[in-house]
PDB file of C-alpha atoms in Angstrom:
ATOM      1  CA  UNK T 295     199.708 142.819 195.065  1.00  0.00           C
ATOM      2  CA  UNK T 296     202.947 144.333 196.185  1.00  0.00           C
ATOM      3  CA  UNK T 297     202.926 145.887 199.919  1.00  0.00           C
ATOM      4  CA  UNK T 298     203.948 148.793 197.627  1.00  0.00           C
ATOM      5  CA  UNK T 299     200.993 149.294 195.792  1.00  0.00           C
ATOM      6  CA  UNK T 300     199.003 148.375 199.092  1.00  0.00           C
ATOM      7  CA  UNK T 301     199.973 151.587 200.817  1.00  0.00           C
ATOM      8  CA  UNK T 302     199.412 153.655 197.363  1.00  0.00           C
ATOM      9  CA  UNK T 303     195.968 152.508 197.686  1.00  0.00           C
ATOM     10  CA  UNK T 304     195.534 153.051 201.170  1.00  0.00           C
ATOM     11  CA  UNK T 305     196.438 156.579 201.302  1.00  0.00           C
ATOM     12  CA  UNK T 306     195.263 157.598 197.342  1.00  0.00           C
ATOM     13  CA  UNK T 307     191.694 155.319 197.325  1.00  0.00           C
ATOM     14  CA  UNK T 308     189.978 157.535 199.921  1.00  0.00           C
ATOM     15  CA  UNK T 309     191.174 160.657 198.139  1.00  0.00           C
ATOM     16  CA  UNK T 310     189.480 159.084 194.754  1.00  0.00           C
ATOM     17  CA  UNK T 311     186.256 158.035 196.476  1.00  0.00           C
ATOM     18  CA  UNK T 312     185.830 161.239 198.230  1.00  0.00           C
ATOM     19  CA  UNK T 313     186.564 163.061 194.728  1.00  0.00           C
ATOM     20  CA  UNK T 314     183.920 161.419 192.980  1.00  0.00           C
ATOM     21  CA  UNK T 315     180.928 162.005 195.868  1.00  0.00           C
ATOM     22  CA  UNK T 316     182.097 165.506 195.192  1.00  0.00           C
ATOM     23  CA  UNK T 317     181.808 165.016 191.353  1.00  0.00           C
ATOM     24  CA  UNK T 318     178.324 163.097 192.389  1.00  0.00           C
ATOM     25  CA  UNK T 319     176.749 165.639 194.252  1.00  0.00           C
ATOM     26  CA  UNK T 320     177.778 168.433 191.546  1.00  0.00           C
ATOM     27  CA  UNK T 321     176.363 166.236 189.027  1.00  0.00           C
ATOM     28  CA  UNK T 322     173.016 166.959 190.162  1.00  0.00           C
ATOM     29  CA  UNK T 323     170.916 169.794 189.365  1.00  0.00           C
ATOM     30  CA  UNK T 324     169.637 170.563 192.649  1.00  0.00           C
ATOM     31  CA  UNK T 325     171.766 169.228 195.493  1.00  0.00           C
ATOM     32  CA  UNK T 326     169.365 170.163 198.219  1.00  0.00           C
ATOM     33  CA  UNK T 327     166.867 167.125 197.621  1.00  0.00           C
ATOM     34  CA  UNK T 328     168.998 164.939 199.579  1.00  0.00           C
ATOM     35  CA  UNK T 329     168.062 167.782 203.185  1.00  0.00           C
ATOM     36  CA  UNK T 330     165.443 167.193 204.775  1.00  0.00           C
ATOM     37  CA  UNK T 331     162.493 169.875 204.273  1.00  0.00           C
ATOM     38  CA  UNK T 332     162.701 171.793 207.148  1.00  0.00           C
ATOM     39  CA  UNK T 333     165.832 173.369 205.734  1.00  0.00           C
ATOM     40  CA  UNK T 334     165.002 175.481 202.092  1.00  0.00           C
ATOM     41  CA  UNK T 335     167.172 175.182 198.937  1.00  0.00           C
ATOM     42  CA  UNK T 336     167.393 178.710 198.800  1.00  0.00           C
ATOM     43  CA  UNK T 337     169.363 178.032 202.246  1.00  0.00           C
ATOM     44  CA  UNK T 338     173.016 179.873 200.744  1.00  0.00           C
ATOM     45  CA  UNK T 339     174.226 179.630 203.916  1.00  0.00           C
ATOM     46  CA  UNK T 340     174.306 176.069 203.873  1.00  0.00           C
ATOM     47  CA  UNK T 341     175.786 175.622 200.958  1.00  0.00           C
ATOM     48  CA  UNK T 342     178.507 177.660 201.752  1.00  0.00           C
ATOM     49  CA  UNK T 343     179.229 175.635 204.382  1.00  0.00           C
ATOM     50  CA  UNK T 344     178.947 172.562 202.213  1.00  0.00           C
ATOM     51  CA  UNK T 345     181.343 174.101 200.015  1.00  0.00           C
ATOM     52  CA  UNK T 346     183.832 174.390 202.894  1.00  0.00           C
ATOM     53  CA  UNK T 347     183.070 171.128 204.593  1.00  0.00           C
ATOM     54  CA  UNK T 348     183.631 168.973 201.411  1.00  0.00           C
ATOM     55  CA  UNK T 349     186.434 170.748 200.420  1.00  0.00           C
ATOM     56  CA  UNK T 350     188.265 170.888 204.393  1.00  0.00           C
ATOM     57  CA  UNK T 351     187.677 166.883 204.356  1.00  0.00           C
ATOM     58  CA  UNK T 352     189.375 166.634 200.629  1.00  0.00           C
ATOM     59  CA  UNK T 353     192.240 169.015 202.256  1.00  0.00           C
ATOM     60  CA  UNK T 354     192.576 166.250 205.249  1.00  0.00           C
ATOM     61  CA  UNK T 355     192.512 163.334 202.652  1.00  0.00           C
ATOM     62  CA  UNK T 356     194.791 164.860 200.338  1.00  0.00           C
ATOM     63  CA  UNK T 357     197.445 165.620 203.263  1.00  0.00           C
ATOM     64  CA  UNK T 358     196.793 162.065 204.504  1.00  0.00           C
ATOM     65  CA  UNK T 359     197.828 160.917 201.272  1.00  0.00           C
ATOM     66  CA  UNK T 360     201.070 163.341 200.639  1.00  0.00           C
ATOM     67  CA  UNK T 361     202.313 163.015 204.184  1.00  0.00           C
ATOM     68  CA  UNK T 362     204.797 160.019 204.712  1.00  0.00           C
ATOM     69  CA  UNK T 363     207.070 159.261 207.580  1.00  0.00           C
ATOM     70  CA  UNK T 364     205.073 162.013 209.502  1.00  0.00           C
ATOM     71  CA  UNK T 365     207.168 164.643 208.356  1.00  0.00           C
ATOM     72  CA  UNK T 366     204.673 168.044 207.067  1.00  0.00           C
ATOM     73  CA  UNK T 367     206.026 170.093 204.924  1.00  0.00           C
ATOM     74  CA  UNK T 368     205.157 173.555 202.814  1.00  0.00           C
ATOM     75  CA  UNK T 369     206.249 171.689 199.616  1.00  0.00           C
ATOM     76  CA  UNK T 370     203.587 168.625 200.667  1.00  0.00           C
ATOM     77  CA  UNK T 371     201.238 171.483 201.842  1.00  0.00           C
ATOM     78  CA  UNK T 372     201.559 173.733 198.524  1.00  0.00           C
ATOM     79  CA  UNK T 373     200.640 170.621 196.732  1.00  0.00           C
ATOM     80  CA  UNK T 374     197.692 169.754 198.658  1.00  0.00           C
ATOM     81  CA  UNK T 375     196.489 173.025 198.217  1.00  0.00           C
ATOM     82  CA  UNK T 376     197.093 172.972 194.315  1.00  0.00           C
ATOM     83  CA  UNK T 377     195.997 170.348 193.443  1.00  0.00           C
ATOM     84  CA  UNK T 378     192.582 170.939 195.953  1.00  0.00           C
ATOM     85  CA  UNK T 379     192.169 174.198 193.925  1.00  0.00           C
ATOM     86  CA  UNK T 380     193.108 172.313 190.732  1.00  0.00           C
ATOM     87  CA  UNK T 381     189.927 169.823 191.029  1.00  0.00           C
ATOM     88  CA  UNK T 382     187.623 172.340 192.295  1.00  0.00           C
ATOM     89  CA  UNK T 383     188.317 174.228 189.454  1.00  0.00           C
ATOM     90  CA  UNK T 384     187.803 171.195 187.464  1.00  0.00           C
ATOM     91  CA  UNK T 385     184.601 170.752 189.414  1.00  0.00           C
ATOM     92  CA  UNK T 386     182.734 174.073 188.577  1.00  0.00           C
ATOM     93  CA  UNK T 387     183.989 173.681 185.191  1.00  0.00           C
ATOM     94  CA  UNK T 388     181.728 170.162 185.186  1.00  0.00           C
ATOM     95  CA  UNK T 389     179.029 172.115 186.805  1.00  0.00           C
ATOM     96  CA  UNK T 390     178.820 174.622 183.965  1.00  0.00           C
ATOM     97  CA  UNK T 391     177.384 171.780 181.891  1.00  0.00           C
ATOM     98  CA  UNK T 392     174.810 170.670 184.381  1.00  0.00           C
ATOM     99  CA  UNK T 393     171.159 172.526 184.017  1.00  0.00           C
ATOM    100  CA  UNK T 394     170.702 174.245 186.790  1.00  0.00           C
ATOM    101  CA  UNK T 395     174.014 174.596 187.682  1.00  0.00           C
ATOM    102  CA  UNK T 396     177.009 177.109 186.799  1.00  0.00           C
ATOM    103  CA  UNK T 397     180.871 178.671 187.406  1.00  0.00           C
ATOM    104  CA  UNK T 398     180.755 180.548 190.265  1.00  0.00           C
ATOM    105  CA  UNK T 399     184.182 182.175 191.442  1.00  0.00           C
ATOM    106  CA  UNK T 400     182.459 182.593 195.141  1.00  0.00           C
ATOM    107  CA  UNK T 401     181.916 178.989 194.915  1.00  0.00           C
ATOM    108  CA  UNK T 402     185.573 178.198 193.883  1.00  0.00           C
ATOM    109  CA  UNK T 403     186.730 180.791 196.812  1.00  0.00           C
ATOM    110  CA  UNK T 404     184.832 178.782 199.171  1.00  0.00           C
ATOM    111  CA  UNK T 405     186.331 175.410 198.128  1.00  0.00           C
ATOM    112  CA  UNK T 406     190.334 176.597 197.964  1.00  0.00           C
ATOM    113  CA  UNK T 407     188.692 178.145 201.819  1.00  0.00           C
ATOM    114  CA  UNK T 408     187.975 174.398 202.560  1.00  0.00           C
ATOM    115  CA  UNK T 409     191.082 172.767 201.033  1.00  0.00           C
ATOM    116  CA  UNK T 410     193.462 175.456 203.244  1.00  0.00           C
ATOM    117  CA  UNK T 411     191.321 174.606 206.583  1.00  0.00           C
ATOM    118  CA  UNK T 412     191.622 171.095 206.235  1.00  0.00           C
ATOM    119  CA  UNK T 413     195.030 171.537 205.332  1.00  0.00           C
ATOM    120  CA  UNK T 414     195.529 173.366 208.988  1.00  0.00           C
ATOM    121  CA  UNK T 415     193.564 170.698 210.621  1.00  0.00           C
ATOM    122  CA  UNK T 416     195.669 168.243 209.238  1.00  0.00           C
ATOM    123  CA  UNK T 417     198.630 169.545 210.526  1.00  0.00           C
ATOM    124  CA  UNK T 418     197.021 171.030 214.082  1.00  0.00           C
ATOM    125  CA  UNK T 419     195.992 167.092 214.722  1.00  0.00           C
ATOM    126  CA  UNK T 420     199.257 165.839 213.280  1.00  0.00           C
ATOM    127  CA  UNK T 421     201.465 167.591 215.255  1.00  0.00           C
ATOM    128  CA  UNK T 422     199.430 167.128 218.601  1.00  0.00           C
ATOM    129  CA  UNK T 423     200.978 163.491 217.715  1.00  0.00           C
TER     130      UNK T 423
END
């Protein structure tokens, strides 16, 4: 394997992986069995923030992978944030089909949320150095 294709797969594999626990989790019809049961799965709250979280991480991932040379840009920043908003679009989409599940625009908001904070995180930590 070419050093090439190496680095492709060292900033694009994590970006996959992470993409399809997110597919994973929406694949299930009731995400909350995995908390423990002191916490409800009426808890919205939470999964806002699950939302967020998932989506801030795929932000970070999806900058990690874009970035090169160190050098952020808006261009390399408007694409993370497409394409972020892209597959969580394609993710609600999938969760139409699931019982249980369905489209929810709030939901969507709260994922393009995520993708534009880890976006800013990305950048915050990246140009700390």
């Amino acid at each position: 394997m070419s050093s090439r294709s190496i680095s492709f797969l060292r900033r694009w594999l994590p970006v996959l992986l992470w993409a399809g626990i997110i597919l994973g989790v929406s694949s299930i019809s009731d995400p909350f069995v995995v908390v423990p049961d002191a916490v409800t799965t009426q808890d919205e709250t939470l999964g806002r923030f699950a939302h967020v979280a998932e989506y801030a991480i795929l932000g970070v991932l999806l900058m990690r992978a874009l970035v090169q040379k160190g050098r952020i840009s808006l261009k390399l920043a408007s694409a993370a944030a497409i394409g972020g908003f892209a597959f969580g679009l394609l993710d609600e989409l999938f969760q139409s089909s699931v019982p249980e599940r369905a489209f929810q625009l709030l939901d969507l908001g709260l994922d393009l949320s995520g993708i534009l904070l880890g976006i800013l995180v990305f950048a915050a930590v990246k140009s700390r150095g």
